[in-house]
Amino acid sequence: MSHDEFPTDELAVVTCGLPYANGDLHIGHLRGYIGADAFARALRTLGQQTAYVCGSDMHGTPVAVNAEERGVDPEEFALEWHEQYAETFPKFAVDFDNYGHTHDETNTELTREIVRTLDDEGYIYEKEIQVAYDPAADQYLPDRYVEGTCPYCGEKARGDECDEGCQRHLEPGEIENPTSVRTGNPAEYRERTHKFFRVSEFADYLTEFLDGLEGTSNARNQPRQWIEDGLQDWCITRDMDWGIDYPGTEDEDGDDLVLYVWVDAPIEYVSSTKQYSERVGSDEYDWEQVWKGDGEIVHVIGRDIIQHHTIFWPAMLEAADYNAPRGVAATGFITINGKGLSTSRNRAIWAKEYLAEGFHPDLLRYYLTTTGGLQQDVDFSWSAFQEKVNGELVGTVGNFLYRSLLFAYRNYEGTPEVEVSEEVSERIEGAIGEVRDSVNGYDLRGVGQATTRLAQFGNEYIQRNEPWKLTDDDPEAAAQVIRDCVQLAKAVAVLGEPITPGKAEALWTQLGEDGSVHDAHIEDALEAPPRHFEEPSELFEKIEDDRVDELETQLEARIEESASGSGSESSTATDETESDDTDEGQSESMTDEDDGTTASADADTDDLEPLLEDRIGFDDFQDLDIRVGQIETAEGIEGADDLARLEVDIGFETRQVVAGIKQLHDLDTLPGTKVVLLANMEPAELFGVESNGMVLAAGEEADLLTTHGDAELGEKVR
Ligand SMILES: [Zn+2]
């Protein structure tokens, strides 16, 4: 199945993964909502009639657990966050056509209707399964109420997802060594009857679906692998009372059985579209035409929820006889100063913090979209932000607009009365083509860069033609150059609208245009601007160095404060549908297996890991900053069976390191021991403790490496 290029004659809907209504919004969220907003705007600029909808995810254990911690009712708790989100998004020019929530009547009704259809069509069956249960709390432990070990990769995992390891969705009963989040007690398994959706029957359908799916490549490749590994049916009910009741049943014990949050969450995409449709009237926008007809459905999601959107969701839509998504774009992760964004460590840029600093939302929009597009990982630092703003928005775009429009105003009181040149109109047509191709390739960076390059061309054009030298000698040539520049400025407004809508609107007004640039069509970039306009002002303001220093210092202090404060706080506190805490791939045990270099001569080599065939150069070895250190403190980490927190003096400073040696050494005897430490290991966070280096050890017993002469602390191993 291949699709006609955007714009098509069909209605389109763009959605973004629902935020769990359980905590403050941060840059990790904003990245997705801004990206999806820019994509929806870009589609509209191409002439595609598009609705951009979303809603808060009110249900599920992420909300219930947090509400319980605060001792409030989950509905009240979630509604408060919902209202805050609905207020915050527009401040970043994230303008949803509808922003609902999963607990409202529209979604509750529609969810029940769809589940009833699945049931009527024979796609749902009952099965007895083992469910984690906390006898002390007398409570079943669905999803995030339980933690343990991932059966697939062995990493620490939550009840429903292997968030720190292989990212797999986990079914109830799958997690090993289950522990209750409520009491910290080991959980027991009890038999319960639950409802299952026959996802396994959709393997062929989904394979074909993925072949035609547009969006980002990561959203196609991962699910192909999952299908190949064999699809399991999906448990769609939970033993909880917060959620949407399974239609028509209360089970025989009178216990509550609600739908798994991942059933009603994506249905909110449909419900929110329906609410929009009901508000504007179905003549204007008919939700059924989109969701039951041939509309263009595009989902923007976090990378951690690909499985839900490319396996479960399309299978559900197909089973209920709904339309299939056209595109799924899965955003990468966000790091802050090169380290994983962590809400529990306060290593994040918060939405309200950014707003309080008084930066224009378009600056962040521009940074995020032109750095990461929809798919790439984004690193944020205040200095990189400053560099992008000062270099591209102030230096290139702002500079071109101000110098050319000011010149036009002073010499012509607006747009000189000549036709735009062939060269410049061709250049604008080229930029239009770039934007079209970028939208069709789900390439937001391309959309942003097309505008910046156009402004860059404008700067070169004005520099090359030097109109200020021509006004006396060759006034016609001068008028031509400025006429061209005003046209380029108008094109910058039209093409830049999806990424920087506020600044584009201001520019539109400066050009004396009527109406709003938000309603402009991409071809308007070639239409003549109005004859007269007022004196322009500068659109972008430089960010000064000392401001950035201050922001960097604030951030560092905050992270440090949170590290020295109640560091043992559970990391389950604030996580979202959007990917955030991204210490991915860094949580391997610090001493396992990677020490094949110390095989002793008398060992039975059958038991040893084979030597690596691949040789490395001396330069590669030089990349490892290995130092002599001395353990100062060693203590176990609460809640972690194997991990110890060490403080290691390495001459220059004392490092906190997490090592998997709790069971293997008597921790009390370790202080004073000289060790060898890999100092430039990427920091990782384990059980809420930052590990800033790796103590080298050999073999399964974690035999600590040391020195035997008088090497001083901090000396390099070479
Ligand atoms: Zn795993």
XYZ file of C-alpha atoms and ligand atoms in Angstrom:
719
model
C 0.000 0.000 0.000
C 1.506 3.292 -0.982
C 0.024 6.693 -0.295
C -0.543 9.732 -2.457
C 1.727 12.607 -1.545
C 0.578 15.231 0.933
C -1.580 17.228 0.373
C -4.362 14.789 -0.485
C -8.096 15.474 -0.782
C -8.775 13.590 2.435
C -9.041 15.050 5.916
C -5.950 14.528 8.038
C -5.489 14.175 11.779
C -2.196 14.527 13.613
C -2.007 13.237 17.176
C 0.666 13.207 19.824
C 1.166 10.567 22.540
C -0.986 11.443 25.538
C 0.823 12.823 28.577
C 0.082 10.944 31.789
C -1.664 13.439 34.049
C 0.792 12.971 36.868
C 3.565 15.556 36.889
C 5.098 18.738 35.536
C 5.761 19.049 31.826
C 9.383 19.255 30.751
C 11.430 19.532 27.603
C 11.115 15.792 26.956
C 7.359 16.203 26.601
C 7.550 19.485 24.734
C 9.751 17.998 22.088
C 6.951 15.660 20.968
C 4.087 18.142 21.239
C 6.022 20.864 19.452
C 7.148 18.441 16.768
C 3.631 17.187 16.132
C 2.264 20.749 16.202
C 4.843 21.870 13.641
C 4.041 18.865 11.469
C 0.300 19.617 11.598
C 0.957 23.263 10.716
C 3.231 22.239 7.852
C 0.519 19.951 6.459
C -1.946 22.848 6.581
C 0.538 25.113 4.843
C 0.611 22.574 2.022
C -3.182 22.818 1.833
C -4.051 19.611 3.671
C -7.096 20.071 5.908
C -5.724 18.901 9.229
C -6.867 18.595 12.832
C -4.305 18.384 15.611
C -5.756 16.607 18.638
C -4.595 15.152 21.902
C -5.702 14.710 25.493
C -4.459 13.847 28.958
C -4.080 10.220 29.953
C -5.973 10.041 33.218
C -5.890 6.317 33.877
C -3.455 3.568 34.580
C -1.039 2.904 37.379
C 1.308 5.835 36.607
C -1.499 8.126 37.741
C -2.911 5.862 40.449
C 0.468 5.273 42.115
C 1.302 8.974 42.213
C -2.156 9.954 43.442
C -1.871 7.393 46.207
C 1.528 8.753 47.241
C -0.051 12.160 47.671
C -3.058 10.656 49.397
C -5.614 12.047 46.968
C -8.302 10.624 44.771
C -6.883 9.731 41.319
C -9.610 11.583 39.449
C -9.056 14.797 41.349
C -5.287 14.367 41.053
C -5.384 13.734 37.303
C -7.848 16.529 36.576
C -5.591 19.048 38.228
C -2.692 18.078 36.005
C -4.970 17.932 32.984
C -6.018 21.523 33.498
C -2.446 22.604 33.927
C -1.412 20.903 30.675
C -4.308 22.452 28.795
C -3.059 25.869 29.939
C 0.627 25.210 29.327
C 0.620 23.845 25.779
C -0.659 27.042 24.096
C 2.174 28.959 25.777
C 4.500 27.009 23.496
C 2.223 27.680 20.536
C 1.143 24.039 20.697
C -2.375 24.718 19.484
C -4.547 21.643 19.661
C -7.822 21.783 17.805
C -9.096 19.687 20.663
C -7.543 18.705 23.956
C -9.696 16.234 25.862
C -8.938 13.567 28.423
C -9.415 9.831 28.640
C -11.863 9.973 31.552
C -14.415 12.192 29.816
C -17.725 10.872 28.589
C -16.822 10.830 24.909
C -13.845 8.583 25.500
C -15.557 6.381 28.058
C -18.482 5.737 25.698
C -16.365 5.207 22.608
C -13.970 2.888 24.421
C -16.833 0.698 25.606
C -18.338 0.691 22.131
C -15.085 -0.404 20.504
C -14.414 -3.086 23.129
C -17.963 -4.407 22.684
C -17.328 -4.647 18.944
C -14.103 -6.570 19.525
C -16.000 -8.906 21.816
C -18.918 -9.360 19.373
C -16.478 -10.123 16.573
C -14.866 -12.872 18.656
C -11.535 -11.165 19.231
C -11.721 -11.339 23.009
C -11.481 -14.402 25.244
C -11.044 -15.125 28.931
C -8.049 -16.806 30.487
C -6.823 -17.620 33.973
C -3.509 -15.967 34.687
C -1.130 -15.399 37.560
C -1.395 -11.859 38.897
C 0.972 -10.249 41.373
C -0.622 -9.655 44.772
C 0.561 -7.920 47.923
C -0.846 -9.847 50.913
C 0.164 -7.135 53.398
C -1.720 -4.449 51.498
C -4.432 -6.896 50.433
C -4.187 -5.579 46.906
C -3.500 -6.847 43.404
C -0.472 -5.236 41.831
C -1.028 -4.380 38.197
C 1.664 -2.727 36.053
C 3.572 -0.086 37.961
C 2.420 -1.365 41.331
C 5.017 -4.066 40.871
C 8.703 -4.039 40.009
C 11.117 -6.852 39.359
C 13.386 -8.343 36.747
C 12.698 -8.451 33.014
C 12.413 -12.103 31.888
C 13.875 -11.186 28.478
C 16.965 -9.169 29.307
C 17.406 -9.435 33.062
C 17.238 -5.690 33.700
C 15.210 -4.100 36.437
C 11.727 -3.576 35.016
C 8.258 -2.336 35.814
C 5.251 -4.622 35.784
C 4.231 -3.613 32.273
C 7.419 -2.528 30.604
C 11.125 -3.135 30.596
C 11.858 0.576 30.810
C 15.546 0.318 31.650
C 16.419 -2.614 29.437
C 14.987 -4.014 26.241
C 11.911 -1.711 26.193
C 9.529 -4.623 25.757
C 5.931 -4.461 26.880
C 5.491 -7.015 29.670
C 2.295 -8.924 30.234
C 0.877 -9.500 33.738
C 2.679 -12.374 35.435
C 5.775 -12.098 33.257
C 7.996 -10.080 35.556
C 10.383 -12.084 37.732
C 11.177 -11.459 41.409
C 8.081 -9.261 41.764
C 8.170 -6.687 44.548
C 5.260 -4.543 45.647
C 5.774 -0.829 45.056
C 3.227 -0.166 47.802
C 4.995 -1.930 50.651
C 8.337 -3.086 49.277
C 7.369 -6.672 50.131
C 7.907 -9.548 47.755
C 4.667 -10.078 45.839
C 2.990 -13.427 45.454
C 1.186 -14.623 42.365
C -2.522 -15.421 42.477
C -4.783 -16.835 39.830
C -7.315 -14.461 38.266
C -9.537 -14.469 35.203
C -8.746 -11.777 32.666
C -9.774 -10.736 29.173
C -7.420 -11.168 26.244
C -7.377 -9.585 22.813
C -6.282 -11.918 20.011
C -3.383 -9.843 18.693
C -1.654 -13.007 17.483
C -4.284 -13.379 14.760
C -3.146 -10.120 13.201
C 0.454 -11.036 12.394
C -0.111 -11.117 8.628
C -2.238 -8.000 8.660
C 0.369 -6.113 10.706
C 3.225 -7.213 8.475
C 1.410 -5.727 5.510
C 0.435 -2.661 7.523
C 4.068 -2.021 8.419
C 5.130 -2.341 4.776
C 2.911 0.607 3.925
C 3.514 2.605 7.088
C 5.095 6.035 6.712
C 6.846 8.030 9.399
C 10.207 7.396 10.970
C 12.156 4.217 10.275
C 12.437 3.201 13.942
C 8.656 2.867 14.112
C 8.716 0.179 11.394
C 11.863 -1.764 12.158
C 11.313 -2.615 15.810
C 7.783 -4.020 15.347
C 8.892 -6.145 12.398
C 11.255 -7.871 14.778
C 8.534 -8.358 17.375
C 6.251 -9.936 14.794
C 9.033 -12.238 13.689
C 9.607 -13.289 17.304
C 5.916 -14.231 17.500
C 3.011 -12.105 18.729
C 1.320 -12.910 22.017
C -2.287 -12.144 22.778
C -2.712 -9.107 24.927
C -4.288 -8.926 28.376
C -6.637 -5.948 28.262
C -8.013 -5.904 31.811
C -6.565 -5.060 35.208
C -7.539 -5.601 38.849
C -7.994 -1.955 39.743
C -10.808 0.425 40.397
C -9.334 3.454 38.586
C -10.034 3.267 34.869
C -12.854 2.479 32.472
C -14.881 -0.541 33.631
C -14.865 -3.477 31.309
C -18.261 -3.123 29.597
C -21.086 -5.175 31.042
C -19.121 -6.975 33.706
C -18.321 -6.810 37.280
C -16.607 -10.047 38.070
C -18.105 -12.714 40.328
C -16.216 -11.612 43.474
C -17.532 -8.106 43.031
C -13.955 -6.988 42.397
C -13.339 -4.303 39.893
C -12.020 -5.140 36.486
C -11.037 -2.119 34.434
C -9.596 -1.861 30.959
C -5.843 -1.668 30.686
C -4.855 1.970 30.205
C -3.408 1.198 26.766
C -6.877 0.292 25.500
C -8.576 3.586 26.250
C -5.536 5.846 25.783
C -5.194 5.597 21.975
C -8.976 5.647 21.614
C -8.704 9.197 22.970
C -7.179 10.127 19.607
C -10.520 9.220 18.055
C -12.599 10.723 20.861
C -10.697 13.984 20.719
C -11.220 14.166 16.947
C -14.896 13.457 17.529
C -15.158 16.302 20.018
C -13.500 18.640 17.538
C -15.908 17.510 14.855
C -18.883 18.057 17.125
C -17.681 21.552 17.935
C -17.047 22.784 14.374
C -19.757 20.680 12.747
C -19.282 17.623 10.556
C -19.650 19.685 7.370
C -16.424 21.385 8.337
C -14.624 18.314 9.673
C -16.134 14.848 9.897
C -14.326 12.565 12.345
C -15.947 9.447 10.916
C -14.596 10.235 7.493
C -11.126 10.215 9.046
C -11.350 7.262 11.386
C -13.811 5.042 9.534
C -13.159 6.312 6.010
C -9.910 7.167 4.276
C -8.493 10.023 6.354
C -4.769 10.525 6.798
C -3.901 9.538 10.366
C -0.455 10.493 11.652
C 0.722 9.615 15.165
C 3.706 11.318 16.750
C 4.875 9.320 19.755
C 7.828 8.688 22.035
C 10.206 5.929 21.076
C 9.224 3.890 24.139
C 5.642 3.377 22.979
C 6.245 2.127 19.444
C 4.849 -1.306 20.243
C 1.548 0.132 21.430
C 1.135 2.181 18.262
C 2.339 -0.228 15.616
C 1.066 -3.542 17.001
C -1.782 -3.254 19.525
C -3.398 -0.094 18.217
C -3.571 -0.947 14.494
C -4.759 -4.465 15.379
C -7.539 -2.959 17.491
C -8.490 -0.524 14.736
C -8.568 -3.294 12.159
C -10.617 -5.582 14.420
C -13.147 -2.812 15.080
C -13.284 -1.991 11.349
C -11.646 1.426 11.652
C -9.145 3.117 9.346
C -5.408 2.398 9.712
C -2.776 5.016 10.562
C -0.809 6.341 7.603
C 2.265 7.412 9.526
C 3.893 6.878 12.907
C 6.789 9.122 13.844
C 8.690 8.082 16.958
C 10.808 10.770 18.559
C 14.229 10.055 19.999
C 15.400 10.795 23.493
C 16.430 14.056 25.065
C 19.637 14.485 26.983
C 20.638 17.503 29.054
C 24.292 18.499 28.800
C 24.970 15.066 27.347
C 23.394 13.182 30.251
C 20.058 11.393 30.353
C 17.105 13.579 31.246
C 16.006 12.521 34.700
C 13.022 13.999 36.469
C 13.941 12.330 39.740
C 17.435 13.852 39.565
C 15.953 17.178 38.518
C 18.124 17.018 35.424
C 15.489 18.506 33.171
C 14.394 21.782 31.670
C 10.880 22.334 32.969
C 8.200 23.998 30.878
C 7.363 26.524 33.570
C 11.043 27.252 34.106
C 11.555 28.087 30.436
C 8.495 30.324 30.449
C 9.564 32.056 33.651
C 12.883 32.898 32.021
C 10.883 34.871 29.497
C 12.287 33.239 26.381
C 9.989 33.297 23.378
C 8.469 29.845 22.740
C 9.602 29.980 19.112
C 13.241 29.816 20.172
C 12.714 26.450 21.831
C 10.518 25.277 18.970
C 13.255 26.144 16.521
C 15.969 24.519 18.614
C 14.099 21.255 19.126
C 12.832 20.820 15.578
C 15.978 21.813 13.719
C 18.175 19.787 16.082
C 16.159 16.606 16.338
C 13.411 16.718 13.721
C 10.941 14.012 14.607
C 13.307 11.081 15.005
C 16.780 12.065 16.176
C 17.933 12.302 19.752
C 18.354 15.856 21.009
C 20.905 17.128 23.448
C 19.920 20.349 25.169
C 22.294 22.695 26.887
C 21.779 26.386 27.458
C 24.978 27.121 25.563
C 23.928 25.075 22.523
C 20.556 26.819 22.694
C 22.300 30.199 22.781
C 24.525 29.238 19.869
C 21.575 28.233 17.713
C 19.486 31.262 18.606
C 22.317 33.769 18.186
C 23.794 32.118 15.115
C 20.765 31.135 13.073
C 17.762 33.088 14.319
C 19.498 36.352 15.226
C 22.502 36.198 12.902
C 20.925 34.761 9.782
C 17.127 35.112 9.810
C 16.696 38.204 11.999
C 19.616 40.020 10.452
C 18.369 39.506 6.902
C 14.812 40.543 7.725
C 15.722 43.661 9.645
C 18.347 45.048 7.302
C 16.288 44.492 4.152
C 12.923 45.614 5.527
C 14.429 48.692 7.178
C 16.105 49.633 3.905
C 12.817 49.076 2.068
C 10.905 51.203 4.554
C 13.384 54.089 4.510
C 13.795 54.256 0.769
C 10.444 53.064 -0.563
C 8.052 53.182 2.395
C 7.515 49.513 1.751
C 7.733 47.269 -1.285
C 9.294 48.863 -4.409
C 6.928 48.807 -7.363
C 8.671 46.305 -9.607
C 8.203 42.640 -10.374
C 10.220 40.110 -8.409
C 13.241 38.807 -10.354
C 13.404 35.397 -11.982
C 16.390 34.397 -9.852
C 14.628 35.082 -6.586
C 11.286 33.576 -7.485
C 13.094 30.430 -8.590
C 14.962 30.339 -5.306
C 11.664 30.594 -3.408
C 10.131 27.870 -5.555
C 13.112 25.720 -4.646
C 12.458 26.308 -0.941
C 8.776 25.444 -1.408
C 9.839 22.191 -3.025
C 12.184 21.468 -0.128
C 9.379 21.975 2.389
C 7.001 19.752 0.410
C 9.565 16.965 0.208
C 10.474 17.345 3.867
C 6.847 17.073 5.001
C 6.332 13.997 2.848
C 9.495 12.511 4.320
C 8.414 13.365 7.912
C 11.593 15.438 8.061
C 10.945 18.433 10.301
C 14.557 19.489 10.305
C 14.242 19.881 6.555
C 11.227 22.159 7.033
C 13.127 24.390 9.461
C 16.336 24.422 7.486
C 14.596 25.391 4.240
C 13.565 28.699 5.828
C 16.944 29.427 7.369
C 18.689 28.701 4.098
C 16.323 31.050 2.326
C 17.269 33.832 4.735
C 20.915 32.971 4.278
C 20.459 33.311 0.539
C 18.813 36.690 1.198
C 21.862 37.868 3.165
C 24.202 36.800 0.389
C 21.954 38.362 -2.224
C 21.840 41.756 -0.534
C 25.593 41.617 0.165
C 26.402 40.698 -3.418
C 24.201 43.433 -4.919
C 24.929 46.210 -2.419
C 21.743 48.199 -2.994
C 23.012 51.015 -0.734
C 25.616 51.797 -3.413
C 23.025 51.728 -6.167
C 20.312 54.078 -4.912
C 21.931 57.116 -6.549
C 23.659 55.654 -9.602
C 21.193 52.985 -10.571
C 17.903 53.418 -8.690
C 16.139 50.793 -10.805
C 18.677 48.141 -9.888
C 18.450 49.132 -6.223
C 14.655 48.875 -6.295
C 14.930 45.431 -7.885
C 17.227 44.126 -5.168
C 14.993 45.408 -2.388
C 11.848 44.177 -4.086
C 13.439 40.727 -4.175
C 14.410 40.928 -0.531
C 10.882 41.835 0.560
C 9.614 38.815 -1.370
C 12.164 36.629 0.375
C 11.017 38.052 3.718
C 7.444 37.135 2.922
C 8.543 33.632 1.953
C 10.386 33.337 5.278
C 7.129 34.197 7.070
C 5.049 31.630 5.166
C 7.587 28.820 5.204
C 8.690 29.512 8.769
C 5.185 29.481 10.211
C 5.112 25.782 11.210
C 8.288 26.045 13.271
C 8.170 29.648 14.555
C 4.481 30.610 14.310
C 4.628 33.605 16.657
C 7.583 35.247 14.954
C 6.124 34.460 11.532
C 2.918 36.246 12.505
C 4.882 39.279 13.726
C 6.759 39.373 10.440
C 3.496 39.043 8.516
C 2.206 42.110 10.343
C 5.443 44.009 9.687
C 4.949 43.338 5.988
C 1.525 44.978 6.212
C -0.247 41.765 5.261
C -3.918 41.264 6.092
C -5.229 38.252 7.911
C -2.970 35.719 9.574
C 0.084 33.864 8.349
C -1.422 30.815 10.055
C -3.949 30.685 7.221
C -1.396 31.194 4.470
C -0.845 28.576 1.794
C 2.695 27.655 0.832
C 2.263 29.209 -2.649
C 1.506 32.567 -0.993
C 5.261 32.804 -0.539
C 5.336 33.861 -4.204
C 2.471 36.387 -4.016
C 3.414 40.072 -4.048
C 3.608 41.700 -0.599
C 1.563 44.874 0.118
C 2.951 48.125 -1.287
C 3.296 49.902 2.065
C 4.475 48.879 5.467
C 5.614 50.534 8.688
C 9.095 50.762 10.137
C 10.153 47.225 11.091
C 11.568 46.172 14.444
C 14.023 43.388 15.157
C 12.339 40.012 15.523
C 14.992 38.178 17.485
C 17.136 39.183 20.393
C 20.622 37.942 21.151
C 21.100 35.816 24.284
C 24.055 37.161 26.260
C 26.890 35.016 27.632
C 26.405 35.885 31.294
C 22.735 34.919 31.054
C 23.787 31.499 29.795
C 26.444 31.136 32.493
C 23.817 31.888 35.071
C 21.384 29.345 33.628
C 24.074 26.660 33.444
C 25.061 27.311 37.043
C 21.452 27.189 38.206
C 20.935 23.868 36.475
C 24.086 22.319 37.922
C 23.212 23.521 41.410
C 19.742 22.081 41.129
C 21.026 18.683 40.018
C 23.565 18.662 42.826
C 20.976 19.659 45.368
C 18.686 16.853 44.317
C 21.623 14.404 44.431
C 22.618 15.371 47.953
C 19.020 15.576 49.147
C 16.705 12.617 49.494
C 18.579 10.627 46.908
C 16.838 7.360 47.607
C 13.492 8.617 46.307
C 11.892 6.037 44.086
C 12.398 6.731 40.426
C 8.847 5.701 39.609
C 7.603 9.074 40.741
C 7.193 10.949 37.508
C 7.243 9.163 34.246
C 5.155 9.857 31.266
C 3.800 8.445 28.092
C 6.513 10.517 26.470
C 9.921 9.013 26.822
C 12.017 10.747 29.397
C 14.222 9.079 31.944
C 16.708 7.822 29.475
C 19.466 6.107 31.287
C 18.987 3.468 28.646
C 21.624 0.879 28.151
C 23.748 2.181 30.996
C 22.497 0.104 33.802
C 24.616 -2.976 33.298
C 26.143 -4.307 36.435
C 29.394 -2.494 36.856
C 31.511 -5.552 37.367
C 29.985 -8.276 35.250
C 31.637 -10.019 32.436
C 33.609 -7.228 30.839
C 36.823 -8.198 32.530
C 38.120 -10.942 30.295
C 41.578 -9.403 30.443
C 42.682 -11.003 33.654
C 42.458 -14.739 33.043
C 44.944 -16.416 35.351
C 47.232 -19.066 33.976
C 45.851 -21.967 35.955
C 42.186 -21.345 35.241
C 40.289 -23.934 33.300
C 39.892 -22.028 30.044
C 36.639 -23.836 29.199
C 34.954 -21.691 31.813
C 36.377 -18.452 30.476
C 34.920 -16.124 27.962
C 36.757 -16.610 24.672
C 39.364 -13.992 23.799
C 38.128 -11.323 21.433
C 39.344 -11.662 17.856
C 39.161 -7.953 17.116
C 42.269 -5.994 18.014
C 42.194 -2.330 18.962
C 44.817 0.332 18.344
C 46.777 2.114 21.053
C 44.665 5.209 20.394
C 41.549 3.283 21.364
C 43.175 2.298 24.619
C 44.213 5.909 25.190
C 40.536 6.834 25.089
C 40.075 4.995 28.372
C 40.969 7.268 31.275
C 41.908 4.689 33.902
C 43.119 5.985 37.274
C 44.370 4.696 40.558
C 41.946 5.385 43.376
C 41.180 4.473 46.956
C 37.825 3.483 48.387
C 36.778 5.872 51.149
C 33.242 4.717 51.817
C 31.321 1.582 50.893
C 27.676 0.972 51.708
C 24.807 -1.057 50.312
C 22.100 0.633 48.262
C 18.687 0.186 49.771
C 16.326 -1.856 47.622
C 19.111 -3.191 45.391
C 20.269 -6.709 46.134
C 23.676 -6.498 44.515
C 24.635 -2.860 44.400
C 26.929 -0.887 46.638
C 27.615 2.831 46.680
C 31.327 3.603 46.826
C 33.169 6.859 47.265
C 36.515 6.612 45.571
C 39.276 9.185 45.979
C 41.085 9.610 42.652
C 43.479 12.363 43.677
C 41.723 15.240 41.933
C 38.365 14.509 43.428
C 36.216 11.889 45.112
C 33.880 9.989 42.870
C 30.590 8.298 43.702
C 30.426 4.941 41.970
C 27.817 2.194 41.985
C 29.276 -1.309 41.820
C 27.638 -4.729 41.785
C 29.658 -6.049 44.721
C 27.271 -5.948 47.669
C 26.991 -9.749 47.905
C 30.607 -10.436 46.983
C 32.561 -8.335 49.456
C 32.364 -7.416 53.086
C 31.701 -3.737 52.532
C 33.044 -2.734 55.951
C 36.522 -3.935 55.028
C 36.729 -2.006 51.757
C 37.571 1.557 52.861
C 41.310 2.108 52.394
C 41.509 -0.410 49.528
C 43.321 0.823 46.457
C 41.337 0.213 43.286
C 41.532 0.920 39.574
C 38.797 3.110 38.186
C 37.629 3.915 34.675
C 37.140 7.638 35.158
C 35.612 8.707 31.849
C 32.769 6.199 31.879
C 29.466 7.892 31.066
C 27.551 8.618 34.254
C 24.609 6.307 34.862
C 21.887 6.240 37.446
C 21.054 3.081 39.360
C 18.326 2.961 41.986
C 18.392 6.717 42.120
C 22.136 6.853 42.758
C 24.429 8.390 40.167
C 27.417 6.302 39.252
C 30.278 8.392 38.016
C 32.933 5.920 36.955
C 33.515 2.190 37.023
C 35.636 0.211 39.418
C 37.434 -2.550 37.549
C 37.098 -6.082 38.811
C 37.713 -9.558 37.471
C 35.388 -12.471 37.075
C 32.139 -13.526 38.648
C 33.371 -12.888 42.169
C 34.292 -9.268 41.319
C 37.910 -9.591 42.382
C 38.874 -5.916 42.644
C 41.893 -4.787 40.634
C 44.531 -2.910 42.592
C 48.170 -1.781 42.356
C 51.088 -3.402 44.126
C 53.642 -0.596 44.190
C 53.301 2.948 45.390
C 51.274 4.412 42.545
C 49.671 7.600 43.778
C 45.970 8.325 43.767
C 44.972 9.797 40.414
C 47.883 8.278 38.471
C 46.924 7.109 35.019
C 47.052 3.431 34.102
C 48.916 3.092 30.806
Zn 14.004 -6.346 29.120
